[in-house]
Coordinates of C-alpha atoms (C1' of nucleotides) in Angstrom, one line a residue:
Chain A
M1 CA 0.1 0.1 0.0
T2 CA 1.5 3.3 -1.1
T3 CA 1.7 5.9 2.0
P4 CA 3.7 8.7 1.4
D5 CA 4.5 10.5 4.5
L6 CA 1.9 13.5 4.3
R7 CA 2.7 13.7 8.2
Q8 CA 5.4 15.6 7.6
E9 CA 4.1 18.0 5.2
L10 CA 1.6 18.2 7.8
Q11 CA 4.0 19.2 10.5
Q12 CA 5.8 21.9 8.4
I13 CA 2.5 24.2 8.2
Q14 CA 2.5 27.2 10.4
T15 CA -0.1 27.1 13.2
D16 CA -2.0 30.0 13.7
P17 CA -4.2 29.4 16.7
R18 CA -7.0 30.9 14.7
I19 CA -6.4 29.5 11.5
D20 CA -6.7 25.9 13.7
R21 CA -10.1 26.9 15.2
L22 CA -11.2 27.7 11.9
V23 CA -9.8 24.2 10.1
E24 CA -11.4 22.3 13.2
E25 CA -15.1 23.7 12.7
L26 CA -14.5 22.8 8.9
I27 CA -13.1 19.2 9.8
G28 CA -16.2 19.1 12.2
R29 CA -18.6 20.3 9.2
V30 CA -17.1 17.7 6.9
A31 CA -16.2 14.7 8.7
D32 CA -19.3 13.1 9.0
K33 CA -21.1 9.8 7.8
W34 CA -23.5 11.5 5.3
T35 CA -21.4 14.0 3.8
M36 CA -18.4 11.1 3.2
L37 CA -21.1 8.6 1.6
L38 CA -22.5 11.3 -0.3
I39 CA -19.0 12.3 -1.9
E40 CA -18.2 8.7 -2.3
I41 CA -21.1 8.3 -4.5
L42 CA -20.9 11.2 -6.2
T43 CA -17.3 10.5 -7.3
E44 CA -18.9 7.0 -8.6
N45 CA -21.1 8.5 -10.7
E46 CA -20.1 12.0 -11.7
C47 CA -23.8 13.2 -11.9
C48 CA -26.5 12.2 -9.7
R49 CA -30.7 13.4 -9.6
F50 CA -32.0 13.7 -5.9
G51 CA -33.9 10.1 -6.4
E52 CA -30.6 8.2 -7.7
L53 CA -28.4 9.6 -4.1
S54 CA -31.5 8.6 -1.7
R55 CA -31.6 5.0 -3.4
A56 CA -27.9 4.9 -3.2
C57 CA -26.7 6.4 0.1
T58 CA -28.5 3.5 2.2
G59 CA -30.5 4.3 5.2
I60 CA -30.5 8.2 4.7
S61 CA -33.7 10.0 5.4
Q62 CA -35.2 12.6 2.9
K63 CA -34.3 15.3 5.6
M64 CA -30.9 14.3 6.1
L65 CA -30.4 13.6 2.5
T66 CA -31.9 17.6 1.8
Q67 CA -29.8 18.9 5.1
T68 CA -26.5 17.6 3.8
L69 CA -26.6 18.3 0.5
R70 CA -27.6 22.0 1.0
A71 CA -24.4 22.1 3.7
M72 CA -22.4 21.0 0.7
E73 CA -23.5 23.2 -1.5
R74 CA -22.9 26.2 0.6
D75 CA -19.5 25.1 1.7
G76 CA -19.1 24.7 -2.8
L77 CA -18.6 21.0 -3.1
V78 CA -21.1 20.2 -4.9
T79 CA -23.2 22.1 -7.4
R80 CA -27.2 21.6 -7.8
K81 CA -28.7 22.5 -11.3
V82 CA -32.3 22.7 -11.6
Y83 CA -34.2 22.1 -15.0
P84 CA -37.6 23.8 -15.1
V85 CA -39.1 21.1 -16.3
V86 CA -42.2 18.6 -15.0
P87 CA -41.7 16.4 -13.5
P88 CA -38.8 18.4 -11.9
K89 CA -35.2 17.2 -12.1
V90 CA -32.3 18.0 -10.0
E91 CA -28.7 17.3 -10.8
Y92 CA -25.8 17.4 -8.6
R93 CA -22.0 16.9 -9.0
L94 CA -19.2 17.3 -7.3
T95 CA -16.9 20.6 -7.5
D96 CA -13.2 20.8 -7.9
L97 CA -13.5 21.3 -4.4
G98 CA -15.5 18.4 -3.5
L99 CA -13.1 16.7 -5.6
G100 CA -9.9 17.4 -3.7
L101 CA -11.9 16.4 -0.5
S102 CA -12.8 12.9 -2.0
K103 CA -9.4 12.0 -2.7
A104 CA -8.6 13.1 0.9
F105 CA -11.0 10.8 1.9
C106 CA -9.9 7.9 0.0
G107 CA -7.1 7.2 2.7
V108 CA -10.1 6.8 5.7
W109 CA -11.7 4.6 3.2
L110 CA -8.8 2.4 2.7
W111 CA -8.0 2.3 6.2
A112 CA -11.5 1.4 7.2
E113 CA -11.8 -1.4 4.6
A114 CA -8.0 -2.5 5.5
H115 CA -8.7 -2.9 8.9
H116 CA -12.4 -3.5 10.1
E117 CA -11.4 -6.9 11.2
E118 CA -8.7 -5.9 13.2
I119 CA -11.3 -3.4 15.1
A120 CA -13.7 -5.9 15.8
A121 CA -11.1 -7.9 17.0
A122 CA -10.3 -5.4 19.7
R123 CA -13.7 -4.5 20.6
A124 CA -14.3 -8.5 21.5
A125 CA -11.3 -8.8 23.5
Y126 CA -12.2 -5.5 25.3
E127 CA -15.4 -6.9 26.3
A128 CA -13.7 -9.9 27.3
R129 CA -11.6 -8.1 29.3
Q130 CA -14.4 -6.5 31.0
E131 CA -16.3 -9.5 32.2
G132 CA -13.0 -10.8 33.5
Chain B
M1 CA 1.5 18.5 -3.1
T2 CA 2.3 14.4 -3.1
T3 CA -0.9 13.2 -3.5
P4 CA -0.5 9.3 -5.3
D5 CA -3.9 7.6 -6.7
L6 CA -5.3 6.2 -3.7
R7 CA -8.5 6.6 -5.5
Q8 CA -8.0 3.9 -8.2
E9 CA -6.6 1.5 -5.2
L10 CA -10.2 2.0 -3.7
Q11 CA -12.0 1.4 -6.5
Q12 CA -11.1 -1.6 -7.2
I13 CA -11.8 -3.7 -3.6
Q14 CA -14.4 -5.6 -3.9
T15 CA -17.6 -4.1 -2.7
D16 CA -19.6 -6.7 -0.7
P17 CA -22.5 -5.2 0.7
R18 CA -22.3 -6.8 4.6
I19 CA -18.7 -5.4 4.7
D20 CA -19.7 -1.9 2.9
R21 CA -22.0 -1.7 6.2
L22 CA -19.5 -3.1 8.7
V23 CA -17.4 0.0 7.3
E24 CA -19.6 2.8 7.3
E25 CA -20.4 2.0 10.7
L26 CA -16.8 1.9 11.1
I27 CA -16.5 5.2 9.5
G28 CA -19.5 6.9 11.4
R29 CA -17.7 6.3 14.6
V30 CA -14.3 7.3 14.0
A31 CA -14.9 10.6 11.7
D32 CA -16.1 13.0 14.4
K33 CA -14.4 15.5 15.4
W34 CA -13.0 14.9 19.0
T35 CA -11.4 11.5 17.7
M36 CA -9.8 13.4 15.0
L37 CA -8.6 16.1 17.1
L38 CA -7.2 13.2 19.8
I39 CA -5.7 11.3 17.4
E40 CA -3.8 14.7 16.2
I41 CA -2.6 15.2 19.5
L42 CA -1.1 11.8 20.6
T43 CA 0.6 11.7 17.2
E44 CA 2.3 14.9 17.8
N45 CA 2.9 14.0 21.5
E46 CA 3.2 10.0 21.4
C47 CA 2.1 10.1 25.0
C48 CA 0.0 11.8 27.4
R49 CA -2.1 12.1 30.4
F50 CA -5.5 12.9 30.9
G51 CA -4.6 16.0 32.0
E52 CA -2.3 17.0 29.4
L53 CA -5.4 16.0 27.1
S54 CA -7.7 18.0 28.5
R55 CA -5.9 20.8 28.0
A56 CA -4.4 20.3 24.4
C57 CA -8.1 19.2 23.0
T58 CA -9.2 22.9 23.4
G59 CA -13.4 23.1 24.0
I60 CA -13.8 19.6 25.1
S61 CA -15.8 18.8 28.4
Q62 CA -14.4 16.1 30.9
K63 CA -17.5 13.6 29.6
M64 CA -16.4 14.0 26.0
L65 CA -13.0 13.0 26.6
T66 CA -13.6 10.2 28.9
Q67 CA -16.3 9.0 26.8
T68 CA -13.8 9.6 23.3
L69 CA -11.0 7.7 24.9
R70 CA -12.6 4.9 26.2
A71 CA -14.8 4.2 22.7
M72 CA -10.9 4.6 21.2
E73 CA -9.7 2.5 23.4
R74 CA -12.3 0.1 23.1
D75 CA -11.9 0.0 19.1
G76 CA -7.7 -0.5 19.9
L77 CA -7.0 2.6 18.6
V78 CA -4.9 4.0 22.0
T79 CA -3.6 2.0 24.8
R80 CA -4.6 2.9 28.8
K81 CA -2.1 2.7 31.0
V82 CA -2.9 3.3 34.9
Y83 CA -0.1 3.8 37.3
P84 CA -1.2 2.4 41.0
V85 CA 0.1 5.8 42.8
V86 CA -1.5 8.6 44.5
P87 CA -2.1 11.1 42.8
P88 CA -3.4 8.8 40.4
K89 CA -1.6 8.9 37.0
V90 CA -2.9 7.5 33.2
E91 CA -1.1 7.5 30.2
Y92 CA -2.6 7.1 26.4
R93 CA -1.0 6.3 23.5
L94 CA -1.8 5.4 20.0
T95 CA -1.6 1.6 19.1
D96 CA 0.1 0.9 15.5
L97 CA -3.9 0.8 14.5
G98 CA -4.4 4.3 16.2
L99 CA -1.1 5.4 14.0
G100 CA -2.4 4.3 10.7
L101 CA -5.3 5.6 11.0
S102 CA -3.4 9.3 11.9
K103 CA -1.8 8.7 8.8
A104 CA -5.4 8.1 6.9
F105 CA -6.8 11.8 8.4
C106 CA -3.5 13.3 7.3
G107 CA -5.0 13.8 4.1
V108 CA -8.2 15.4 5.4
W109 CA -6.1 17.5 7.7
L110 CA -4.0 18.9 4.7
W111 CA -7.0 19.7 2.6
A112 CA -8.6 21.1 5.4
E113 CA -6.0 23.8 5.6
A114 CA -5.1 24.7 2.2
H115 CA -8.9 25.1 1.8
H116 CA -10.4 26.8 4.1
E117 CA -10.1 30.0 2.5
E118 CA -12.0 28.8 -0.4
I119 CA -15.0 27.3 1.7
A120 CA -15.4 30.3 3.5
A121 CA -15.6 32.3 0.2
A122 CA -18.0 29.5 -1.5
R123 CA -20.0 30.2 1.8
A124 CA -19.9 34.3 1.3
A125 CA -20.8 33.8 -2.3
Y126 CA -24.0 31.3 -1.1
E127 CA -25.4 33.8 1.5
A128 CA -25.1 36.6 -1.4
R129 CA -26.7 34.6 -3.7
Q130 CA -29.6 34.0 -1.1
E131 CA -30.4 37.6 -0.6
G132 CA -30.5 38.4 -4.1
Chain C
dC1 C1' -5.4 13.5 39.7
dC2 C1' -8.7 10.8 36.8
dG3 C1' -12.8 10.0 36.4
dC4 C1' -17.9 8.2 36.9
dA5 C1' -23.0 9.4 38.4
dT6 C1' -26.5 12.8 38.1
dC7 C1' -29.2 16.1 36.0
dC8 C1' -30.5 18.9 32.7
dT9 C1' -30.6 21.4 27.8
dT10 C1' -30.0 21.6 23.3
dG11 C1' -29.6 19.4 18.8
dT12 C1' -30.2 15.8 15.8
dG13 C1' -32.5 13.0 12.9
dG14 C1' -36.6 10.0 11.9
dA15 C1' -41.8 9.3 10.0
dT16 C1' -45.4 11.7 8.1
dA17 C1' -48.2 14.2 5.7
dC18 C1' -48.6 17.9 1.8
dT19 C1' -46.6 21.0 -2.5
dG20 C1' -45.1 22.8 -7.1
Chain D
dC1 C1' -39.7 13.8 -8.8
dA2 C1' -38.1 16.6 -5.5
dG3 C1' -38.5 18.9 -2.2
dT4 C1' -40.9 21.9 2.4
dA5 C1' -43.1 21.9 6.6
dT6 C1' -44.2 19.7 11.4
dC7 C1' -44.0 17.0 14.8
dC8 C1' -41.7 14.1 18.2
dA9 C1' -38.1 10.8 20.5
dC10 C1' -34.0 10.1 21.8
dA11 C1' -29.2 11.0 22.3
dA12 C1' -25.5 14.2 22.5
dG13 C1' -23.4 17.0 25.0
dG14 C1' -22.4 20.6 29.2
dA15 C1' -22.3 21.7 34.2
dT16 C1' -21.9 20.2 38.7
dG17 C1' -20.8 17.2 42.8
dC18 C1' -18.5 13.2 44.5
dG19 C1' -14.9 9.1 45.3
dG20 C1' -10.7 6.3 44.9

DNA sequence: CCGCATCCTTGTGGATACTG
DNA sequence: CAGTATCCACAAGGATGCGG
């Protein structure tokens, strides 16, 4: 697995506390389950309608879907194109900014795919320890 | 900035829906603000006491700190070592698993550092559009 | 010093029903 | 089809006080 040392790169960034706060807030906004899933989906099929997203994003409620998409649009991660036809047609697609985030998330997905068994094991071990 | 194509790697993973659900759940667990911050902090200073973490992790409440650390311990991301002394002394440090996640998060941090201004701009533009 | 227990407030998110 | 609006349950999360 190819893992370059992004860590070093990160270490070298000047740390202005005010910017840190902004960045942390941004992380809080963007690092949530639905946002990550939607970005994944929109990376795989470049252009999606509301209903497609709704079906692809298993378990999400209409409300959360709308809400998350709005937030992403606001943050410039996706564009929302409305066609003035009946029945209505709305298309979502990632912006370059969103695509960048998608790439950044790849590492996390790969990590999760690679280690979910280890984590299940760790949990089992933890439970076992509690009982003893 | 060095960004290898992790995307391709990710694409090639076989997608068993059952595993996908596990992975998504894992993402939901791990992709939260406090977890990410604590991992950052524990990457920078390898070994931390409770109080240190409390101070380093600005804004976190005692409760959330304990809760998050427990969850991380349960998932095998950190170890918790208790010294039987008075006053009590407890040390936390990342496991190899936790360190791997730390690396995976680097990309997201870098992205956030690099683009927080763009996002602020996107938000401003969005607000402006709403008023018009 | 580390952390659990309790109370209480706020917000998150699901279900349902209704519109252009 | 693509939402908005409303209601409601539950859980997240802060504040405080106590205990090993």
